[in-house]
Amino acid sequence: AQTVTQSQPEMSVQEAETVTLSCTYDTSESDYYLFWYKQPPSRQMILVIRQEAYKQQNATENRFSVNFQKAAKSFSLKISDSQLGDAAMYFCAYRGGWIYGGSQGNLIFGKGTKLSVKP
Amino acid sequence: DVKVTQSSRYLVKRTGEKVFLECVQDMDHENMFWYRQDPGLGLRLIYFSYDVKMKEKGDIPEGYSVSREKKERFSLILESASTNQTSMYLCASSLDRGLNQPQHFGDGTRLSIL
């Protein structure tokens, strides 16, 4: 079965510092998308950033960027200049093609990393 | 912005009751999903639907059923609620089956079965 692994159940960062959240995945597909979602406490889950497997350039959204290593099947999220509002659960997710049902829009999620931001 | 609305934020029911969780999206999305979220387990897909009256089982469909009579509404049904179904339930929708399409989530329903 397809798996997405987030090896860090919890992380902590000082305000204004940089933190990197890890994600690895297992796939035999060549075309797929990877996503990072953020779920603040008692609030809605929202999309942070996404990356297409065919694009070598790492995606960036303001203070959020990814380090996508396709051969290593690694997709880490870097948060620069961390802010108190970044405190949340972060989920890495994979969507593939027909092999893993992604052709129907399915996402496969990791178990999440809880990020705390210290003032 | 896409709006995915779940009918209840908190719900308490008793063992054996039939429970309905409702989800409505306002962006004419084709795909809709129901997940449950448990600490340490992440999100697990229960059922999904890619068209009206269509449904597909996800990873953990046992004890659940779904209904999609209208495109904007996707209901999750617990036929006979049990205590192990106490969980956070998340509804999501996406525009279509495109790989790049993100899912948009509702606020979640925290369901307690006593």
PDB file of N, CA and C in Angstrom, chain A residues 27-34 51-55 70 94-100 102, chain B residues 99-100:
ATOM      1  N   THR A  27       6.443   5.322  -3.748  1.00  0.00           N
ATOM      2  CA  THR A  27       5.637   5.246  -4.955  1.00  0.00           C
ATOM      3  C   THR A  27       6.431   4.613  -6.083  1.00  0.00           C
ATOM      4  N   SER A  28       5.704   4.025  -7.029  1.00  0.00           N
ATOM      5  CA  SER A  28       6.324   3.546  -8.261  1.00  0.00           C
ATOM      6  C   SER A  28       5.820   4.350  -9.454  1.00  0.00           C
ATOM      7  N   GLU A  29       5.030   5.373  -9.186  1.00  0.00           N
ATOM      8  CA  GLU A  29       4.505   6.215 -10.252  1.00  0.00           C
ATOM      9  C   GLU A  29       5.515   7.303 -10.599  1.00  0.00           C
ATOM     10  N   SER A  30       5.383   7.837 -11.802  1.00  0.00           N
ATOM     11  CA  SER A  30       6.297   8.894 -12.232  1.00  0.00           C
ATOM     12  C   SER A  30       5.642  10.270 -12.192  1.00  0.00           C
ATOM     13  N   ASP A  31       4.333  10.297 -12.286  1.00  0.00           N
ATOM     14  CA  ASP A  31       3.610  11.564 -12.275  1.00  0.00           C
ATOM     15  C   ASP A  31       2.702  11.619 -11.058  1.00  0.00           C
ATOM     16  N   TYR A  32       2.920  12.595 -10.234  1.00  0.00           N
ATOM     17  CA  TYR A  32       2.116  12.720  -9.021  1.00  0.00           C
ATOM     18  C   TYR A  32       2.287  14.131  -8.471  1.00  0.00           C
ATOM     19  N   TYR A  33       1.473  14.436  -7.478  1.00  0.00           N
ATOM     20  CA  TYR A  33       1.558  15.722  -6.794  1.00  0.00           C
ATOM     21  C   TYR A  33       1.771  15.476  -5.305  1.00  0.00           C
ATOM     22  N   LEU A  34       2.455  16.419  -4.697  1.00  0.00           N
ATOM     23  CA  LEU A  34       2.663  16.384  -3.256  1.00  0.00           C
ATOM     24  C   LEU A  34       2.137  17.693  -2.666  1.00  0.00           C
ATOM     25  N   GLN A  51       3.489  20.624  -4.991  1.00  0.00           N
ATOM     26  CA  GLN A  51       4.635  20.404  -5.877  1.00  0.00           C
ATOM     27  C   GLN A  51       4.287  19.300  -6.865  1.00  0.00           C
ATOM     28  N   GLU A  52       4.528  19.564  -8.154  1.00  0.00           N
ATOM     29  CA  GLU A  52       4.345  18.525  -9.163  1.00  0.00           C
ATOM     30  C   GLU A  52       5.642  17.762  -9.326  1.00  0.00           C
ATOM     31  N   ALA A  53       5.533  16.457  -9.436  1.00  0.00           N
ATOM     32  CA  ALA A  53       6.724  15.620  -9.484  1.00  0.00           C
ATOM     33  C   ALA A  53       7.601  15.926 -10.690  1.00  0.00           C
ATOM     34  N   TYR A  54       6.995  16.359 -11.795  1.00  0.00           N
ATOM     35  CA  TYR A  54       7.766  16.615 -13.009  1.00  0.00           C
ATOM     36  C   TYR A  54       8.562  17.909 -12.956  1.00  0.00           C
ATOM     37  N   LYS A  55       8.229  18.754 -12.022  1.00  0.00           N
ATOM     38  CA  LYS A  55       8.932  20.046 -11.933  1.00  0.00           C
ATOM     39  C   LYS A  55      10.135  19.908 -11.013  1.00  0.00           C
ATOM     40  N   LYS A  70      13.241  13.983  -5.675  1.00  0.00           N
ATOM     41  CA  LYS A  70      12.428  12.928  -6.275  1.00  0.00           C
ATOM     42  C   LYS A  70      13.073  11.552  -6.138  1.00  0.00           C
ATOM     43  N   TYR A  94       0.024  12.928  -0.558  1.00  0.00           N
ATOM     44  CA  TYR A  94       0.421  12.475  -1.894  1.00  0.00           C
ATOM     45  C   TYR A  94      -0.819  12.202  -2.721  1.00  0.00           C
ATOM     46  N   ARG A  95      -0.775  12.621  -3.981  1.00  0.00           N
ATOM     47  CA  ARG A  95      -1.814  12.185  -4.911  1.00  0.00           C
ATOM     48  C   ARG A  95      -1.153  11.658  -6.163  1.00  0.00           C
ATOM     49  N   GLY A  96      -1.431  10.399  -6.471  1.00  0.00           N
ATOM     50  CA  GLY A  96      -0.840   9.800  -7.651  1.00  0.00           C
ATOM     51  C   GLY A  96      -1.871   9.579  -8.729  1.00  0.00           C
ATOM     52  N   GLY A  97      -1.493   8.738  -9.679  1.00  0.00           N
ATOM     53  CA  GLY A  97      -2.367   8.462 -10.809  1.00  0.00           C
ATOM     54  C   GLY A  97      -3.229   7.252 -10.556  1.00  0.00           C
ATOM     55  N   TRP A  98      -3.427   6.474 -11.543  1.00  0.00           N
ATOM     56  CA  TRP A  98      -4.391   5.391 -11.455  1.00  0.00           C
ATOM     57  C   TRP A  98      -3.916   4.256 -10.562  1.00  0.00           C
ATOM     58  N   ILE A  99      -2.634   4.085 -10.375  1.00  0.00           N
ATOM     59  CA  ILE A  99      -2.147   2.963  -9.572  1.00  0.00           C
ATOM     60  C   ILE A  99      -2.637   3.070  -8.138  1.00  0.00           C
ATOM     61  N   TYR A 100      -2.544   4.252  -7.584  1.00  0.00           N
ATOM     62  CA  TYR A 100      -2.916   4.410  -6.187  1.00  0.00           C
ATOM     63  C   TYR A 100      -4.228   5.165  -6.037  1.00  0.00           C
ATOM     64  N   GLY A 102      -5.269   7.838  -7.228  1.00  0.00           N
ATOM     65  CA  GLY A 102      -5.255   9.289  -7.264  1.00  0.00           C
ATOM     66  C   GLY A 102      -6.001   9.875  -8.437  1.00  0.00           C
TER      67      GLY A 102
ATOM     68  N   LEU B  99      -4.823  15.895 -11.047  1.00  0.00           N
ATOM     69  CA  LEU B  99      -3.846  15.607 -10.002  1.00  0.00           C
ATOM     70  C   LEU B  99      -3.467  16.842  -9.207  1.00  0.00           C
ATOM     71  N   ASN B 100      -3.511  17.997  -9.861  1.00  0.00           N
ATOM     72  CA  ASN B 100      -3.062  19.210  -9.180  1.00  0.00           C
ATOM     73  C   ASN B 100      -4.155  19.857  -8.339  1.00  0.00           C
TER      74      ASN B 100
END
